[in-house]
Coordinates of C-alpha atoms and ligand atoms in Angstrom, one line a residue:
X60 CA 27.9 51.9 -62.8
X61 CA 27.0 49.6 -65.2
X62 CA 27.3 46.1 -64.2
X63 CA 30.4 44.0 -66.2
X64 CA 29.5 41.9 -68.5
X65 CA 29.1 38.1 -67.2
X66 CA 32.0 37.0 -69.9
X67 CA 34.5 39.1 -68.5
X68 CA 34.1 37.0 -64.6
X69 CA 36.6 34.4 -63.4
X70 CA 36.1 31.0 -63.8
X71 CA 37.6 27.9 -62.2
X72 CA 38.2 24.9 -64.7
X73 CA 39.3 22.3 -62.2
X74 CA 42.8 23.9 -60.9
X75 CA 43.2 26.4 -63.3
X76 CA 41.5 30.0 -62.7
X77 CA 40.7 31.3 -65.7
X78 CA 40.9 35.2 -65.5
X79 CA 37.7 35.0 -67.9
X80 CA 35.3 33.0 -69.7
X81 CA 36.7 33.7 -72.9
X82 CA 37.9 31.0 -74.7
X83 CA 40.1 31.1 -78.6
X84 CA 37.7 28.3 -80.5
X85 CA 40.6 25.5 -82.1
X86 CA 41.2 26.7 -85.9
X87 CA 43.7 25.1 -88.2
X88 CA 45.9 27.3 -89.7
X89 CA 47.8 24.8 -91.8
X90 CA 51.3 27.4 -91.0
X91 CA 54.3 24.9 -90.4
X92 CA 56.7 24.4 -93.0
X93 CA 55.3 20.7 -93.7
X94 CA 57.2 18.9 -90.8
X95 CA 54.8 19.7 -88.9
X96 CA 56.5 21.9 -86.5
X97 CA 55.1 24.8 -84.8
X98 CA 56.9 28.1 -85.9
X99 CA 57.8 31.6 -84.5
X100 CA 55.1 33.1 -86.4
X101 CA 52.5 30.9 -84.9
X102 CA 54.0 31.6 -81.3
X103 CA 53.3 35.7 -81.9
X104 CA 49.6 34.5 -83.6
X105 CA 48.8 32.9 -80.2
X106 CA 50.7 35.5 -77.6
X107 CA 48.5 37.7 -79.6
X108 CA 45.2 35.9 -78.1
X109 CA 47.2 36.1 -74.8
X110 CA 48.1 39.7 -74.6
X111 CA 44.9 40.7 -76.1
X112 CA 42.8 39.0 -72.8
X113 CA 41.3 35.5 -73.5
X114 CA 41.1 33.2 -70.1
X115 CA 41.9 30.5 -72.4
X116 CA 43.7 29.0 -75.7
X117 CA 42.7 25.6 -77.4
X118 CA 45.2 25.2 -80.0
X119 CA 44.0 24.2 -84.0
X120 CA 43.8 20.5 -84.3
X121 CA 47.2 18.3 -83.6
X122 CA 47.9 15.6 -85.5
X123 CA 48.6 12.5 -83.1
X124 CA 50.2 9.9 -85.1
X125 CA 52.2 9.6 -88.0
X126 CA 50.0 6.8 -89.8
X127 CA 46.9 8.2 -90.3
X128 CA 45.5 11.4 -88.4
X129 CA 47.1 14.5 -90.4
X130 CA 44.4 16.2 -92.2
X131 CA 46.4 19.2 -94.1
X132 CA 49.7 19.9 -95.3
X133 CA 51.6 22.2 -92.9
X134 CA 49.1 21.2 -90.1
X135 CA 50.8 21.0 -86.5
X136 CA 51.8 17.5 -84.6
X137 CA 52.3 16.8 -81.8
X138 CA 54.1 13.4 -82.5
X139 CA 57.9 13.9 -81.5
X140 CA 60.6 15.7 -79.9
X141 CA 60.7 18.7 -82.3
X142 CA 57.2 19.5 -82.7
X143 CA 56.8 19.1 -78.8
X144 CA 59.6 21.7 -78.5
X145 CA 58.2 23.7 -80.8
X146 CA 54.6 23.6 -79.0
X147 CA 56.7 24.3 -75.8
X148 CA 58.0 27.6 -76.8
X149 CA 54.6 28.7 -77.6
X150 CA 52.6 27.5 -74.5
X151 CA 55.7 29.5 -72.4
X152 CA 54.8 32.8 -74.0
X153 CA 51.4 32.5 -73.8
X154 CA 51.7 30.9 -70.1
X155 CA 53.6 34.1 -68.9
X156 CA 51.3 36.0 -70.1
X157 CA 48.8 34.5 -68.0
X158 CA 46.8 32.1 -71.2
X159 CA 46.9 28.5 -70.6
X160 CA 46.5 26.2 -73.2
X161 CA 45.1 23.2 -74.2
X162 CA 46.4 21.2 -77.2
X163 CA 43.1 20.1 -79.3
X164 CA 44.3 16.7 -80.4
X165 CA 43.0 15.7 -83.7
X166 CA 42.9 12.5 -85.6
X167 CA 41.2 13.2 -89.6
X168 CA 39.7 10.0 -90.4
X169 CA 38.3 9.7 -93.7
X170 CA 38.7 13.7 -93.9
X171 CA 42.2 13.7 -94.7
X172 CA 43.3 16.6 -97.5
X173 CA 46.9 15.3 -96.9
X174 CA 47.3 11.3 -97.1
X175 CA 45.9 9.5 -100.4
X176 CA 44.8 6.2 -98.3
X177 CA 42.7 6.7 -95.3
X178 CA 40.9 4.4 -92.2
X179 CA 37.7 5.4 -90.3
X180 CA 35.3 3.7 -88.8
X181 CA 33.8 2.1 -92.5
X182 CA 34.6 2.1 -96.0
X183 CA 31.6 4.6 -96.5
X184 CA 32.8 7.6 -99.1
X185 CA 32.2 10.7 -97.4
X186 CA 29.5 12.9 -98.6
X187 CA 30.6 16.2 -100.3
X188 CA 33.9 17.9 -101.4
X189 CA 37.1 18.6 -99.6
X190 CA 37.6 22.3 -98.0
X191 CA 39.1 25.0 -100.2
X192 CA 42.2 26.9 -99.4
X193 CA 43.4 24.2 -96.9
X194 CA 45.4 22.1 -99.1
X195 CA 45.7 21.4 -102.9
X196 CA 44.0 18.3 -103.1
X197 CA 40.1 18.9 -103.7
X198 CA 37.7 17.2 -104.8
X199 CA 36.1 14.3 -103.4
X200 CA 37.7 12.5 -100.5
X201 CA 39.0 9.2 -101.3
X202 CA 36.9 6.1 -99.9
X203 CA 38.7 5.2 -96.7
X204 CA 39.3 1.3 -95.5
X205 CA 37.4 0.2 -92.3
X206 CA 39.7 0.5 -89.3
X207 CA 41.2 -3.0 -87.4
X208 CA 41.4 -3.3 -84.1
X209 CA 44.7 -3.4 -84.3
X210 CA 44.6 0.2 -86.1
X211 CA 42.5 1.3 -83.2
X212 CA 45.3 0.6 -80.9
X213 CA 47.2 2.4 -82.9
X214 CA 44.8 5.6 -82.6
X215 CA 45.1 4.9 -78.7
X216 CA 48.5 4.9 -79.0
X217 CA 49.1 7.9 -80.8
X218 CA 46.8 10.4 -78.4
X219 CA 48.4 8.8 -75.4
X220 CA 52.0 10.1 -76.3
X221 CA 50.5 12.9 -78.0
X222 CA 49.1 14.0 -74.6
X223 CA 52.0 13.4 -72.8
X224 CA 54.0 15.2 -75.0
X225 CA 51.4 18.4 -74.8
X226 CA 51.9 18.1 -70.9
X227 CA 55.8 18.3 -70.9
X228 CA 55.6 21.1 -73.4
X229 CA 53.6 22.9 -70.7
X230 CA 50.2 23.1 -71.6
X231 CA 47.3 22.9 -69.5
X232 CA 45.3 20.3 -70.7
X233 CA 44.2 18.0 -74.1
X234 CA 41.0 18.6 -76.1
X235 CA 40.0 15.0 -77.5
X236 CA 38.5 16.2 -81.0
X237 CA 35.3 14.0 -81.4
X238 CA 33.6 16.8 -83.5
X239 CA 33.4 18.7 -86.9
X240 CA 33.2 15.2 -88.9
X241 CA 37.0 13.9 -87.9
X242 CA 37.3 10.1 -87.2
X243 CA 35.6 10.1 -83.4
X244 CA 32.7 11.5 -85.7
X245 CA 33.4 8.9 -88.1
X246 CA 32.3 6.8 -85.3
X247 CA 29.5 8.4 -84.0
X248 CA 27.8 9.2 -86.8
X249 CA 25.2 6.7 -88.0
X250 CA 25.9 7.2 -91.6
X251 CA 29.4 7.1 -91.4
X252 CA 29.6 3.4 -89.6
X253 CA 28.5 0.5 -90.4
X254 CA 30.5 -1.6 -88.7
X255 CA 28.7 -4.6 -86.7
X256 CA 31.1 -5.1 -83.6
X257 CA 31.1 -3.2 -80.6
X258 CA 31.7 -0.3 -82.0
X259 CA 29.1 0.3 -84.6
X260 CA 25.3 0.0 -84.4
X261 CA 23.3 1.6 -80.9
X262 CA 24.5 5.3 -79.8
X263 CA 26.1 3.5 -77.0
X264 CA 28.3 1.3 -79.1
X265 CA 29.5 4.3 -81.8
X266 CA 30.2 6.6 -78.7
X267 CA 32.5 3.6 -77.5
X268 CA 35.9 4.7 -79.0
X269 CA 35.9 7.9 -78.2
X270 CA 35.0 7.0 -74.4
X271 CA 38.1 4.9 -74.4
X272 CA 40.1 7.5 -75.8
X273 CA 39.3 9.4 -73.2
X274 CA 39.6 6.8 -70.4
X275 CA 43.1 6.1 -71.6
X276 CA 44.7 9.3 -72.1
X277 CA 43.3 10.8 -68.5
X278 CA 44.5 7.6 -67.1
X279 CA 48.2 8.2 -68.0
X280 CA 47.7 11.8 -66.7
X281 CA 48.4 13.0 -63.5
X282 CA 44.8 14.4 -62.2
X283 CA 46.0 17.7 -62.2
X284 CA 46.0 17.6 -66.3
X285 CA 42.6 18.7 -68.0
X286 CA 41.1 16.5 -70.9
X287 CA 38.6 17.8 -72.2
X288 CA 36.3 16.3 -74.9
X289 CA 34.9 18.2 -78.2
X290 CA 31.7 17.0 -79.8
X291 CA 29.1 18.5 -82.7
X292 CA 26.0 17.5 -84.5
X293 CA 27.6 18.9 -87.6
X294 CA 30.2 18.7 -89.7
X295 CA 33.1 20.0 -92.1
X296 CA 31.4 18.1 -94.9
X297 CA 27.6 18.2 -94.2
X298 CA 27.4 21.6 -91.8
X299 CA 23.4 20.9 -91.3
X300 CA 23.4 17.1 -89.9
X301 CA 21.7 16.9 -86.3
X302 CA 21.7 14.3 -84.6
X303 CA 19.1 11.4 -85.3
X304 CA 18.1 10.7 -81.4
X305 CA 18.3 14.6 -80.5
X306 CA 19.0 14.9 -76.5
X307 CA 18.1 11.0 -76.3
X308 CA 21.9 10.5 -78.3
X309 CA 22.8 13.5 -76.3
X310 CA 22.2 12.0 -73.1
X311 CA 24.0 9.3 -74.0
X312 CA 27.2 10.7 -75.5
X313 CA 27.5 13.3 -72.4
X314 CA 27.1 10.3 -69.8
X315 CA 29.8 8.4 -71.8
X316 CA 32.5 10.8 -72.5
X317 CA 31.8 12.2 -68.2
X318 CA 32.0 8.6 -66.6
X319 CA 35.3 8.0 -69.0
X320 CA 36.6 11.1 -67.2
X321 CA 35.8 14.1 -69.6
X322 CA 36.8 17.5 -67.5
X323 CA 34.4 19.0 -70.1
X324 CA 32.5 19.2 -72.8
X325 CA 32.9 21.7 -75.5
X326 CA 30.4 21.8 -78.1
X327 CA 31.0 23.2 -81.5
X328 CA 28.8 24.8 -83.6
X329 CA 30.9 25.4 -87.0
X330 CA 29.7 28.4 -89.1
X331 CA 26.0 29.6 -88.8
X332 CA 25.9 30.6 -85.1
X333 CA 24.6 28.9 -81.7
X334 CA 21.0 27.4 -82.4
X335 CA 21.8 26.5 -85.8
X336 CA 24.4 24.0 -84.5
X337 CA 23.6 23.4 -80.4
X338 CA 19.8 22.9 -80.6
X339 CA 18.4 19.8 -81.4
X340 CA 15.2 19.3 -84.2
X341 CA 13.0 19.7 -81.5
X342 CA 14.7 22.9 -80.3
X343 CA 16.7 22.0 -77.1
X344 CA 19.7 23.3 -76.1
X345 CA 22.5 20.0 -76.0
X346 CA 25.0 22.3 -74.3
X347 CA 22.8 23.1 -71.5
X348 CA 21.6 19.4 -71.2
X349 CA 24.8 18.0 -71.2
X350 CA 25.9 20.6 -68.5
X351 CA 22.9 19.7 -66.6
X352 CA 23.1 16.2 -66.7
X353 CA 26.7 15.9 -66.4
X354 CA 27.7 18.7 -64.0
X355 CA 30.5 19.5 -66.1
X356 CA 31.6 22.5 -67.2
X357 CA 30.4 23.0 -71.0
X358 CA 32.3 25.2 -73.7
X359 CA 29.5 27.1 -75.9
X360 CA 30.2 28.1 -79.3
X361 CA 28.9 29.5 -82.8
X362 CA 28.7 33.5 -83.2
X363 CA 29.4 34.3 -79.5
X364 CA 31.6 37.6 -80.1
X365 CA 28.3 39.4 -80.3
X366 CA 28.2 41.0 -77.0
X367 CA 24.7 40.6 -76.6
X368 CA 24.5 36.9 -77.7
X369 CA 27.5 36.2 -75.5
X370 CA 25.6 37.4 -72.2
X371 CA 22.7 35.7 -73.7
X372 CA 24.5 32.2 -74.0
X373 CA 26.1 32.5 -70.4
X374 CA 23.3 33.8 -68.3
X375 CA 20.8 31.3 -69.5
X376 CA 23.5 28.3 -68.7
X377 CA 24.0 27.4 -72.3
X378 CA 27.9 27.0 -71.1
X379 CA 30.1 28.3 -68.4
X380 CA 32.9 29.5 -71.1
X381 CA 32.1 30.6 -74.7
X382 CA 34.8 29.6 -77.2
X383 CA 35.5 32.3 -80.1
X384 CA 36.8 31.3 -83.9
X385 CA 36.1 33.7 -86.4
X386 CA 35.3 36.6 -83.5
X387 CA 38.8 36.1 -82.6
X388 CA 40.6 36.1 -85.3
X389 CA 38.9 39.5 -86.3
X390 CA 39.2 40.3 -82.7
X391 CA 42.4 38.4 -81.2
X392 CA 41.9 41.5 -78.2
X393 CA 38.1 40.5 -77.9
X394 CA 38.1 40.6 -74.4
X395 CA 39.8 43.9 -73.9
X396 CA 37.4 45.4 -76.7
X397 CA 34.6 44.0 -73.9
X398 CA 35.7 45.3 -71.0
X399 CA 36.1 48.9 -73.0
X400 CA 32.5 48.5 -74.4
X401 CA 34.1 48.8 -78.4
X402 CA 32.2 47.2 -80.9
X403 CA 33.8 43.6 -82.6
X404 CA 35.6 43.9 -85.9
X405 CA 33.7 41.2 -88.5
X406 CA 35.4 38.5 -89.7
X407 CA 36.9 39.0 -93.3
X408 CA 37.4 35.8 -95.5
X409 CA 40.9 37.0 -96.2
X410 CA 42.3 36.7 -92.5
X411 CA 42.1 32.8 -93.5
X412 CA 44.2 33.4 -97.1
X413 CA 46.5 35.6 -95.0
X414 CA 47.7 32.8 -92.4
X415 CA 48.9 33.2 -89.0
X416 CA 50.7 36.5 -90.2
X417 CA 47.8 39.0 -90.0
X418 CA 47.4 37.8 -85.8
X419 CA 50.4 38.0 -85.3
X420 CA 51.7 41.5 -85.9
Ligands
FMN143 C1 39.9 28.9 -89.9 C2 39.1 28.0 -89.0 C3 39.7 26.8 -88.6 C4 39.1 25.9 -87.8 N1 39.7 24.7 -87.4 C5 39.2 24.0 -86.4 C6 39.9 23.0 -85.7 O1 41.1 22.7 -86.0 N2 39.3 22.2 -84.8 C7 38.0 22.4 -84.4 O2 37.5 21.8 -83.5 N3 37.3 23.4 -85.0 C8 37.9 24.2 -85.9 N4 37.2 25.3 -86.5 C9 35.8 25.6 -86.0 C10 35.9 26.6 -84.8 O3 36.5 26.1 -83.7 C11 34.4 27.1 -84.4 O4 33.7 26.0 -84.0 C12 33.7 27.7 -85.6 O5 34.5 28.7 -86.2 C13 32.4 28.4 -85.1 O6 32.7 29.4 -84.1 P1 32.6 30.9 -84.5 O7 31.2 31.2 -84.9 O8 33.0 31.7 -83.3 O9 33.6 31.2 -85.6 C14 37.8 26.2 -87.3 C15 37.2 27.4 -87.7 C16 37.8 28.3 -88.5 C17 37.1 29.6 -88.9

């Protein structure tokens, strides 16, 4: 008989035994009614992950705060009583299905499609245009003001609530968003800050407030709760940037986000597959490093619903898990299709135009 494929074995992620190692990649969907409040539709789009086998749901990115994180119009928060509830009725169905989920928690920065005045790390424009078909503003981005402290704390703020809010609406875990370009990015990425305090200049200093993200929200959570940590050389807005240091910035963003409390690391690789978005300049694998020198579990990502590439990623300890966008969405019963041995669907541009709808019948 031939032997299952490696995707398709448990895995423990601290208290939780995932039933697989497949994991539904965070994609915004931009599908509330503009308040904000996850709706019935979305709760079938994500039972549908659920029913159709994944170990594992991270939600699209949460807005945390009502100042300054929302990236799109009709993108999901997480930042009162009504969104929670609505949040709560989706983690029960996919919960008794036997998905857990973790809320990726998402703060936009300077990449904002929805406010006209934005804070980041530096008044530095960002490079390129705005994303189509995610709201009607387009264009450039507006140059955003230099963040305070003060509006720091208020970042801290908002993802502290915001994570106990995900935890009493019965998910799993948090997913800090530090990748794709959003603000954490803002902060790590040399060309994005310029600021000369302790949170701009060395690797060390840039990495700094999305450690103390961390540090606070797993604080405030009972141990039991996962928070997890996303990260990326690339971005929304510049999909080829790598970073400067290679696995010398790696080493030290892994040791930073781990010794804040990070339960993992999940890198993303947005659009043109594994290498093109993993490996360093010099061709080294950061999600394999930072699993090695961390010891914690790692997330891969980036054209892993190929079978092949899939069994490719995992048995050559790329990641323990492998996290599936556009695969699932084509796919939301990728696992099942595994196990069976049926060939993927591709991914058609127009399951994005479509919404949540298409998933969810
Ligand atoms: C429609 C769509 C929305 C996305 N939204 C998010 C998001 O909210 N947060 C995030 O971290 N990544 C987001 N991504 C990136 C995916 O999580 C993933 O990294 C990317 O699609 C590459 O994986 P894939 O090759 O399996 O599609 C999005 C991707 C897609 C296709």
């Amino acid at each position: 008989m031939e032997q299952a494929h490696i995707a398709l074995s448990q895995f423990q992620l601290k208290n939780l035994t995932l039933q697989n190692r497949a994991v539904v990649a965070p994609m915004s969907r931009v599908s509330t009614l503009g308040d904000g409040v996850p709706t019935e539709l979305m709760k079938d789009y994500y039972a549908r992950f659920a029913s159709g086998g994944f170990g594992l749901i991270i939600t699209e990115g949460t807005y945390t705060d009502r100042h300054y994180a929302q990236a799109y119009p009709n993108q999901p928060g997480i930042t009162n009583a009504i969104q929670r509830d609505g949040w709560a009725r989706i983690a029960e169905a996919t919960n008794q299905i036997g998905a857990p989920m973790i809320m990726q928690l998402m703060h936009a920065g300077a990449l904002s499609q929805h406010l006209s005045a934005t804070r980041s790390a530096s008044a530095i424009p960002p490079v390129r245009h705005m994303l189509p078909g995610y709201s009607k503003k387009q264009g450039r981005y507006p140059t955003p003001q230099a963040m305070t402290l003060a509006d720091m704390d208020m970042v801290k703020e908002g993802y502290i609530q915001a994570a106990r809010h995900a935890r009493q609406a019965g998910f799993a875990g948090v997913e800090i968003h530090g990748a794709n370009g959003y603000l954490f990015d803002q902060f790590l990425t040399d060309y994005t800050n310029n600021r000369e305090d302790q949170y701009g200049g060395t690797t060390e200093n840039r990495v700094r407030f999305l450690a103390e993200v961390i540090g606070l929200v797993r604080s405030e959570m009972d141990d039991k709760f996962i928070v997890g940590v996303r990260v990326s050389q690339g971005k929304v807005n510049d999909f080829d940037y790598l970073w400067s240091g290679g696995v010398k910035d790696g080493e030290i963003i892994f040791k930073a986000v781990h010794q804040a409390g990070a339960d993992y690391i999940h890198f993303a690789s947005e659009g043109l597959g594994f290498d093109h978005g993993c490996l360093t300049r010099d061709g080294q694998s950061l999600p394999a490093f930072a699993r090695r020198i961390t010891g914690l579990p790692v997330i891969a990502n980036g054209g892993l619903d190929d079978f092949k590439e899939a069994e490719r990623i995992l048995s050559d300890q790329h990641g323990d898990l492998i996290s599936l966008g556009k695969g699932a969405l084509a796919n939301p019963d990728w696992p099942e299709k595994l196990a069976q041995s049926l060939a993927p669907l591709p991914f058609e541009a127009n399951y994005f135009a479509q919404g949540v709808a298409i998933q969810a019948a």
